[in-house]
Every structure is written in C-alpha cells, then in structure tokens.
Amino acid sequence: MARIRGIFAKLVFVFLTVGLVPFLAVGLWTWRQAKTRVTEASVESWLVRIARETAAQIDRETERMREAALAWADEEQTVADARAAARPGPDGAFAAQRLTSALGRRAELFGDVPVACVVSPDGRILAANGSDRSLPASALGGRRLDEVFDDAAERAWIDAVFAQPAPGPVSRRNWHRSPLADAAVSAANPSTRRHEIGFAAPVRGGFGAPDGRPAAALVVLFRFEPIQRVLDQVTGRFADHAVDDAAPRYPSGYPFLFDADGDTVIAHRDRALVGSSLVRDHGQRGFSEAMRGRRYGFHHYEYPPGVGKISGFARCADEASGGFGWIVGVGVNHADVFADVDALRDVLLPAALIIAGCVLLLAALFSARITEPLRRLVLFTEQVARGNYDARVEPTTRDELAVVADAFNRMAADLKESGRRLIEAEKNAAWKEMARQVAHEIKNPLTP
C-alpha cells in the first residue's frame, strides 16, 4: 500500500515538472525580456525622442527672439528715430521719446520683454522701455551703460555689436540676470526679478560710422519664462490622462534644462532647483559627463537616492548655429517605466499558486482513479492467497487496469482449476495407495 500511496506524490512531481516549472520559467523569462529589452529600450528611445523634440522647440523659441530683435533693429522708423535721438537738442529728445513709445509697443506685442533699449556707440542709452508697465524701464533712457554695469565683462556682449570687424549681425547673452533688468525692477515689486536672455542687434539702415560700424545697437532682454513654458508643456504631456480617464502612464515624468556646461540647472519643474549644480548639489557626476560627451542619448541614475530614473537628453543648437548649447533632459522614474512589467511579475506568483492547486487537484483525481482499482486488486489478491479462488475483480474501466483485472480473474480461475485437479490427483493417489496396501495384505500368507 505504501507504493500505491506514493503514486500521488509521483503524479504531483510529474505535473509540477511538466506544467508549473515551464510556466514559471517562461513567465520569468518573458518578464525579464519585457523589462530589459522591450520596455527599457522603448522608453529610452521615447525619452530621447521627446528630449530632441523639446530641444528643437527651444531652438525655435530662441530663434524667434533673435529674429524679433533683428527685425526691430532693421525697421525704418527705428533707424530714423535712432539717428534723430543721437542728436542733441529738442529734436533729439522728441525722437528719443517717440523711440521709447515704439519700443514699449513692440515689447508689449511680443510679451516677456522686461527691457528693450537703443544704445549709442559711446554707451549712452538713447531710449528704453519694456512690456511690463509696472517696471520703470523707460527710466533707463539717458543713462550710460557704465552706470548700469559695474563689471565691463557684463556688457561685453553689447560692446561686441560695435566691434570692428563685427562678429555677426546679432550678439547674444546666455541665461543670466542682467543689470539692465535690475535697474528696471521696481523696489515695490521684487518678485518680478527673473532670468533673461539677451540679444543685441546693430541698427544700420545706411547710417553708421565711416568704418562700417553701426551707429546704434538695439538691446532686447527676453524673459526666460517662454523657455520654461516649453518645458511645462512637456510636463503636461506626461500628466495627460488616457481616453478612459485612467491614471497617467508616467506621472513622474518631467523635463529639465541644463546650461551648456551640463551642470547648471537653468529650468526645472521645481523652480527652487534653478541655478543649482548637478554635480555639487545633486551628486550626479555620471549624468553630467554623459550629457557632455554626446549630443543626445539616455542615462540611468538614482535621484533622490533609492529612486531609480531613466533620462533621455539632447543638446540644443550650439553658438556656432545661433543657439546657446543648452541640454534638455527628460526623466521618468523606474517605478513608472516598469509598472506594467512589474504587474506581470505580480501576476506570475498567484498564477503559479493557482496552477499548483490545479496540479494537486488533478493529481488527486488521477491518483484516486489509478490507486482505487489497484487497492481492490490487492484486497482480492489477499483473498486468493487465503484460498478464496472464487474472488473476482469487477472491471470499472476500459483501460490497462481492466486488462490487469481480467488477467487477475483468469489467474484466480486457473488457480481454482489447478487446485481442483490437485485435490483429485491427491484423492486418486490415496485410493491407489490404499488399494496397494489391501492387495499386499491379501497376498501375505500370514494374513489368517
């Protein structure tokens, strides 16, 4: 009976080996492939694409600023007013006032222009205005650049417009806090202080110095907010809900912008991080080196510690191409990226338990189907061993066990027939022996 009871354990082992083990092996292999080759690779490629698209959009935004500054400087009215404002006397003052009003209208039309001013080669601000009327940018008119800039290096990008030979039609100033905007900020409204991007375009129009240098320069400071808004739009793409209003797919995703050094944060979803160092403040030297070494790509890192992230990055146009060489990064937490494959992993264990339960149930059914006929066969075998040759096994199936039952019944019948013949043979032998003894006694002379 111990061997019969062992069939259940053997069936369980066979079913688990044939069913559960391959299921777990294939499931775990699928999970690993989905995580490392499918999900990871597709998300990395997608993040790089988003970063490159964002970088291109930022390039278009900065180009729009540059083109606006160049267009304003080339307008005939700007040239005429600048020519007249450079002259002393009432006509010059009137022209400066007209130029101030024109700069204000253009700044308001464009928006996000805290300061737009026209500067003469000797550093005198002929006229100034801005899009925010609460800031007295117009008060800069009549002042000199050396009164506004404490450091000559700060105004080098403006002086470059008057250089001979000129470096180009437009001189640029990267992300910074301009003293021009500082001078225009109202003390009653300090919250308006922000970073700017500067463009200085030569005012030519046929009037200039004999050596070809421009007689004036249009200096325009653009707020950095339009660039931040581009990034905020990308953040909105991560937060968009599906059609069925399900949870965002990558709710942790957001873009950020680094300066050309790949270290200084110049735009971020968390405004408090603007100006921080990626290496010094956040300990991400590897990320910084990866961005400096390639024009675009991706990088895996942890921030904050213990939270894995994947970030795609792409570099904006460099200075030779008219840009600033900024680097766009787009990061997503590993938890969001692998949420689907981790859900698959979480399904594997319950599925394995269900399969194991089904295996046990099937093994119990098959074991009962196999062991019950065998148990009855063992009982009838014991009866036959005790001499009950009339014991018969009634077949309940048509499989191999029925063949065994038929063979057992034939064996029992053969044993019964053999026993009958043996008894008859023994009786005949006994009668023969008795007859022999009787005959012997009859023939013996001493019988009387």
XYZ file of C-alpha atoms in Angstrom:
448
model
C 0.000 0.000 0.000
C 2.938 2.354 0.594
C 3.932 2.065 -3.042
C 0.370 2.727 -4.155
C 0.141 5.797 -1.960
C 3.439 7.003 -3.486
C 1.735 7.297 -6.871
C 0.091 10.534 -5.732
C 3.460 12.087 -4.895
C 4.887 10.916 -8.208
C 1.949 12.348 -10.133
C 2.302 15.667 -8.319
C 6.002 15.718 -9.150
C 5.346 14.908 -12.799
C 2.591 17.503 -13.164
C 4.643 20.180 -11.447
C 7.656 19.371 -13.569
C 5.698 19.302 -16.804
C 3.320 22.190 -16.035
C 4.364 24.592 -13.296
C 8.119 24.687 -13.784
C 7.936 25.510 -17.531
C 5.233 28.094 -16.800
C 7.394 29.851 -14.217
C 10.481 29.607 -16.416
C 8.705 31.058 -19.450
C 6.945 33.671 -17.320
C 10.147 34.850 -15.659
C 11.977 34.866 -18.987
C 9.158 36.890 -20.529
C 9.243 39.307 -17.599
C 12.976 39.805 -17.923
C 12.755 40.292 -21.680
C 9.840 42.700 -21.322
C 11.740 44.663 -18.706
C 15.206 44.839 -20.214
C 14.714 44.566 -23.965
C 11.207 45.763 -24.707
C 10.137 48.240 -22.030
C 13.543 49.683 -21.197
C 14.647 50.030 -24.809
C 11.366 51.538 -25.971
C 11.208 54.019 -23.070
C 14.842 55.021 -23.588
C 14.189 55.663 -27.267
C 10.969 57.515 -26.484
C 12.624 59.755 -23.893
C 15.442 60.616 -26.285
C 12.879 61.492 -28.949
C 10.962 63.730 -26.512
C 14.230 65.423 -25.491
C 15.222 66.059 -29.111
C 11.779 67.418 -29.972
C 11.888 69.705 -26.927
C 15.391 70.903 -27.813
C 14.200 71.732 -31.330
C 11.221 73.629 -29.919
C 13.502 75.614 -27.594
C 15.751 76.416 -30.557
C 12.718 77.730 -32.417
C 11.799 79.877 -29.416
C 15.276 81.412 -29.124
C 15.377 81.914 -32.880
C 12.052 83.734 -32.639
C 13.611 86.079 -30.078
C 16.668 86.654 -32.234
C 14.588 87.323 -35.334
C 12.398 89.749 -33.389
C 15.422 91.740 -32.184
C 16.891 91.811 -35.682
C 13.581 92.844 -37.252
C 13.070 95.669 -34.763
C 16.600 96.936 -35.411
C 16.046 96.928 -39.186
C 12.757 98.837 -39.143
C 12.971 102.170 -40.942
C 11.274 104.039 -38.092
C 13.727 102.613 -35.574
C 16.649 103.667 -37.742
C 15.236 107.178 -38.237
C 14.389 107.654 -34.556
C 17.794 106.328 -33.504
C 19.502 108.742 -35.908
C 17.488 111.669 -34.543
C 17.801 110.642 -30.869
C 21.583 110.652 -31.152
C 21.489 114.400 -31.906
C 21.448 116.916 -29.079
C 18.621 119.355 -28.587
C 14.812 119.255 -28.555
C 14.600 117.250 -31.771
C 16.781 114.573 -30.264
C 14.697 114.489 -27.086
C 11.483 114.264 -29.082
C 12.903 111.447 -31.217
C 14.020 109.620 -28.060
C 10.529 109.932 -26.622
C 8.999 108.612 -29.848
C 11.525 105.754 -29.882
C 10.668 104.954 -26.248
C 6.984 104.656 -27.087
C 7.736 102.477 -30.113
C 9.894 100.159 -28.034
C 7.098 99.852 -25.469
C 4.539 98.923 -28.123
C 6.800 96.315 -29.647
C 7.690 94.887 -26.243
C 4.025 94.616 -25.264
C 3.185 92.997 -28.575
C 5.896 90.378 -28.151
C 5.468 89.988 -24.379
C 8.047 88.798 -21.838
C 10.387 91.703 -22.675
C 11.404 93.459 -19.458
C 13.835 95.820 -21.225
C 14.344 96.927 -24.827
C 16.718 99.825 -25.395
C 18.725 101.568 -28.086
C 22.377 102.239 -27.195
C 24.837 104.533 -28.929
C 28.475 103.506 -29.558
C 29.659 105.663 -26.645
C 27.466 103.641 -24.265
C 24.582 106.092 -23.885
C 21.080 104.632 -23.672
C 19.098 106.713 -26.162
C 15.702 105.155 -25.306
C 14.367 102.237 -23.265
C 11.058 100.580 -22.462
C 9.537 97.185 -21.628
C 6.395 95.085 -21.775
C 5.713 95.394 -18.046
C 4.465 98.911 -17.351
C 4.892 98.366 -13.618
C 8.672 98.370 -14.157
C 10.196 101.773 -14.936
C 12.347 100.543 -17.833
C 11.831 103.869 -19.558
C 13.842 105.458 -16.742
C 16.956 103.928 -18.281
C 16.778 106.467 -21.110
C 19.624 108.948 -20.961
C 21.793 106.798 -18.658
C 25.129 105.303 -19.603
C 25.962 101.629 -19.681
C 28.912 102.067 -17.310
C 26.454 103.472 -14.759
C 24.327 100.335 -15.015
C 27.050 97.708 -15.390
C 29.575 97.521 -12.571
C 31.638 94.991 -14.493
C 32.680 95.671 -18.076
C 32.550 91.938 -18.779
C 28.802 92.018 -18.158
C 28.290 94.404 -21.071
C 30.803 92.792 -23.419
C 28.008 91.230 -25.471
C 26.607 94.720 -26.126
C 30.004 96.234 -26.926
C 30.579 93.375 -29.399
C 27.940 94.878 -31.707
C 30.166 97.905 -32.245
C 33.341 95.851 -32.691
C 35.230 96.028 -35.972
C 35.073 93.713 -37.688
C 31.634 92.839 -36.349
C 31.308 89.216 -35.134
C 27.884 88.857 -36.729
C 24.508 90.546 -37.172
C 23.325 89.708 -33.625
C 25.248 89.362 -30.378
C 23.771 87.056 -27.730
C 23.876 86.782 -23.957
C 23.096 83.434 -22.354
C 20.786 82.754 -19.405
C 21.645 85.379 -16.796
C 20.383 88.125 -14.509
C 21.007 91.358 -16.352
C 21.910 94.593 -14.565
C 19.686 96.309 -17.124
C 16.698 94.432 -15.735
C 17.942 95.023 -12.189
C 17.856 98.743 -12.844
C 14.322 98.465 -14.213
C 12.862 96.382 -11.396
C 10.645 98.285 -9.033
C 11.615 98.017 -5.396
C 7.935 97.643 -4.585
C 7.670 94.544 -6.743
C 10.824 92.448 -6.210
C 9.035 89.224 -7.168
C 9.281 90.287 -10.808
C 13.043 89.611 -10.804
C 13.800 86.734 -13.175
C 16.470 85.427 -15.516
C 16.780 86.829 -19.013
C 18.224 86.059 -22.425
C 19.841 88.981 -24.242
C 20.105 89.831 -27.933
C 21.860 92.921 -29.320
C 21.313 93.783 -32.988
C 23.072 96.560 -34.909
C 20.923 99.469 -36.087
C 22.315 100.140 -39.552
C 19.929 101.296 -42.288
C 22.587 103.265 -44.116
C 23.527 105.426 -41.194
C 26.642 104.435 -39.334
C 30.273 105.156 -38.780
C 32.584 105.566 -41.778
C 34.427 102.355 -40.876
C 31.193 100.376 -41.257
C 30.403 100.007 -37.596
C 26.746 100.584 -36.631
C 25.824 103.926 -35.166
C 23.495 102.306 -32.594
C 22.515 98.938 -31.215
C 19.109 97.602 -30.219
C 19.425 95.619 -26.966
C 16.492 93.383 -26.045
C 16.182 91.321 -22.886
C 13.695 88.451 -23.141
C 12.434 86.748 -20.036
C 13.323 83.092 -19.640
C 9.677 82.195 -18.936
C 8.882 81.247 -22.576
C 11.578 78.592 -22.394
C 10.170 77.377 -19.093
C 6.713 77.251 -20.643
C 8.018 74.946 -23.370
C 9.197 72.574 -20.657
C 5.914 72.905 -18.772
C 4.059 71.831 -21.891
C 6.167 68.678 -21.997
C 5.354 68.067 -18.336
C 1.694 68.286 -19.320
C 2.235 65.532 -21.888
C 3.332 63.200 -19.100
C 0.349 64.184 -16.986
C -2.227 63.740 -19.758
C -4.917 61.190 -18.935
C -5.981 58.389 -21.199
C -9.321 58.351 -23.005
C -10.900 56.329 -20.197
C -9.580 58.847 -17.644
C -7.160 56.301 -16.237
C -4.108 57.308 -14.233
C -1.251 58.942 -16.170
C 1.107 56.391 -17.667
C 4.253 58.158 -16.473
C 3.101 60.581 -13.759
C 6.662 61.086 -12.506
C 7.966 62.299 -15.872
C 9.085 65.883 -16.422
C 11.761 67.760 -18.426
C 14.574 69.977 -17.196
C 17.173 72.173 -18.845
C 20.914 72.470 -18.228
C 23.343 75.099 -19.348
C 25.954 74.207 -21.958
C 28.280 73.010 -19.184
C 25.937 70.096 -18.484
C 25.957 71.014 -14.802
C 23.957 74.185 -14.071
C 20.189 73.723 -13.859
C 18.581 76.667 -15.688
C 14.982 75.394 -15.889
C 13.133 72.798 -13.831
C 9.671 71.823 -12.735
C 10.786 72.669 -9.201
C 11.753 76.325 -9.540
C 13.771 76.118 -6.317
C 16.338 73.940 -8.124
C 17.068 76.572 -10.780
C 20.710 77.634 -10.504
C 21.793 74.519 -8.629
C 24.709 72.326 -9.699
C 24.048 68.805 -10.960
C 27.407 67.601 -9.645
C 27.890 69.648 -6.498
C 24.317 69.840 -5.241
C 22.848 66.591 -6.555
C 25.855 64.268 -6.828
C 25.168 63.302 -10.461
C 28.633 63.466 -11.967
C 27.953 60.468 -14.210
C 24.863 62.094 -15.653
C 26.740 65.345 -16.273
C 29.595 63.544 -18.031
C 27.170 61.534 -20.167
C 25.487 64.739 -21.385
C 28.766 66.467 -22.140
C 30.064 63.509 -24.115
C 27.161 63.097 -26.571
C 24.680 65.240 -28.459
C 21.822 63.010 -27.353
C 21.302 59.759 -25.503
C 19.978 58.388 -22.223
C 21.292 57.723 -18.747
C 20.202 55.639 -15.739
C 20.724 57.088 -12.274
C 19.141 57.497 -8.849
C 17.636 60.741 -7.602
C 16.834 61.064 -4.824
C 18.908 58.129 -3.534
C 16.941 54.903 -3.826
C 14.660 56.185 -6.602
C 15.814 54.878 -9.970
C 15.337 57.094 -13.012
C 15.832 56.967 -16.765
C 16.546 60.262 -18.503
C 16.814 60.994 -22.186
C 18.779 64.079 -23.125
C 19.515 66.157 -26.227
C 21.628 69.232 -26.865
C 20.154 72.384 -28.338
C 21.866 74.270 -31.149
C 25.331 75.490 -30.207
C 26.616 79.048 -30.507
C 28.015 78.402 -33.985
C 24.477 77.512 -35.097
C 22.888 80.509 -33.390
C 21.893 78.762 -30.158
C 23.225 78.517 -26.635
C 24.161 74.835 -26.442
C 21.670 74.099 -23.664
C 20.890 70.475 -22.840
C 17.329 69.212 -22.439
C 16.766 66.289 -20.091
C 13.561 64.268 -19.726
C 13.369 61.929 -16.728
C 10.962 59.184 -15.639
C 11.055 57.043 -12.501
C 11.794 53.339 -12.902
C 8.631 52.600 -10.923
C 6.521 54.156 -13.682
C 8.537 52.667 -16.521
C 8.343 49.126 -15.199
C 4.852 49.354 -13.729
C 3.373 47.169 -16.463
C 6.076 44.504 -16.389
C 6.082 44.537 -12.586
C 2.330 43.956 -12.757
C 3.117 40.944 -14.963
C 5.573 39.747 -12.340
C 2.979 40.189 -9.618
C 0.576 38.067 -11.648
C 3.083 35.225 -12.003
C 3.027 34.181 -8.324
C -0.773 33.993 -7.969
C -0.940 32.237 -11.322
C 1.695 29.759 -10.152
C -0.259 29.117 -6.960
C -3.449 28.562 -8.942
C -1.653 26.192 -11.287
C -0.139 24.355 -8.318
C -3.629 23.968 -6.809
C -4.950 22.645 -10.122
C -1.998 20.257 -10.291
C -2.772 18.932 -6.813
C -6.443 18.507 -7.675
C -5.691 16.740 -10.939
C -3.074 14.593 -9.254
C -5.591 13.638 -6.571
C -8.203 12.723 -9.201
C -5.782 10.727 -11.324
C -4.281 9.115 -8.241
C -7.727 8.062 -6.989
C -8.598 6.750 -10.445
C -5.403 4.688 -10.537
C -4.987 3.624 -6.930
C -8.600 2.562 -6.203
C -8.577 -0.324 -8.730
C -5.118 -1.264 -7.557
C -6.267 -1.238 -3.939
C -9.196 -3.537 -4.797
C -6.812 -5.769 -6.729
C -4.575 -6.029 -3.671
C -7.572 -6.994 -1.481
C -8.715 -9.717 -3.899
C -5.127 -10.946 -4.163
C -5.038 -11.400 -0.407
C -8.350 -13.342 -0.564
C -6.940 -15.600 -3.239
C -3.827 -16.088 -1.136
C -6.082 -17.285 1.719
C -7.698 -19.837 -0.644
C -10.753 -17.983 -1.851
C -10.395 -18.829 -5.520
C -13.893 -17.550 -6.219
C -12.810 -13.926 -5.613
C -13.229 -11.844 -8.742
C -12.341 -8.247 -9.626
C -15.115 -6.364 -11.389
C -13.507 -4.096 -14.074
C -14.749 -0.472 -13.786
C -12.732 0.987 -16.687
C -11.703 0.050 -20.176
C -8.077 0.979 -19.875
C -4.981 -1.001 -18.913
C -6.352 -1.525 -15.398
C -9.268 -3.506 -16.931
C -6.714 -5.732 -18.663
C -4.981 -6.298 -15.316
C -8.343 -7.134 -13.711
C -9.163 -9.640 -16.466
C -5.741 -11.208 -16.087
C -6.281 -11.453 -12.327
C -9.671 -13.108 -12.782
C -8.171 -15.630 -15.252
C -5.381 -16.300 -12.800
C -7.880 -16.890 -9.997
C -9.878 -19.244 -12.236
C -6.705 -21.075 -13.252
C -5.678 -21.387 -9.610
C -9.128 -22.755 -8.726
C -8.945 -25.282 -11.572
C -5.396 -26.217 -10.619
C -6.487 -26.696 -7.004
C -9.399 -28.914 -8.082
C -7.104 -31.036 -10.204
C -4.589 -31.236 -7.429
C -7.236 -32.419 -4.969
C -8.473 -35.063 -7.403
C -4.919 -36.177 -8.031
C -4.305 -36.423 -4.314
C -7.533 -38.439 -3.850
C -6.606 -40.824 -6.643
C -3.157 -41.268 -5.205
C -4.662 -42.003 -1.767
C -7.045 -44.630 -3.179
C -4.230 -46.190 -5.140
C -2.092 -46.416 -2.055
C -4.950 -47.955 -0.069
C -5.613 -50.499 -2.797
C -1.980 -51.413 -2.956
C -1.853 -51.970 0.759
C -5.035 -54.090 0.703
C -3.643 -56.240 -2.086
C -0.475 -56.699 -0.237
C -2.268 -57.847 2.830
C -4.334 -60.327 0.841
C -1.263 -61.863 -0.702
C 0.573 -62.124 2.611
C 0.417 -65.811 3.930
C 0.344 -64.681 7.454
C -2.862 -62.899 6.943
C -5.000 -65.578 8.718
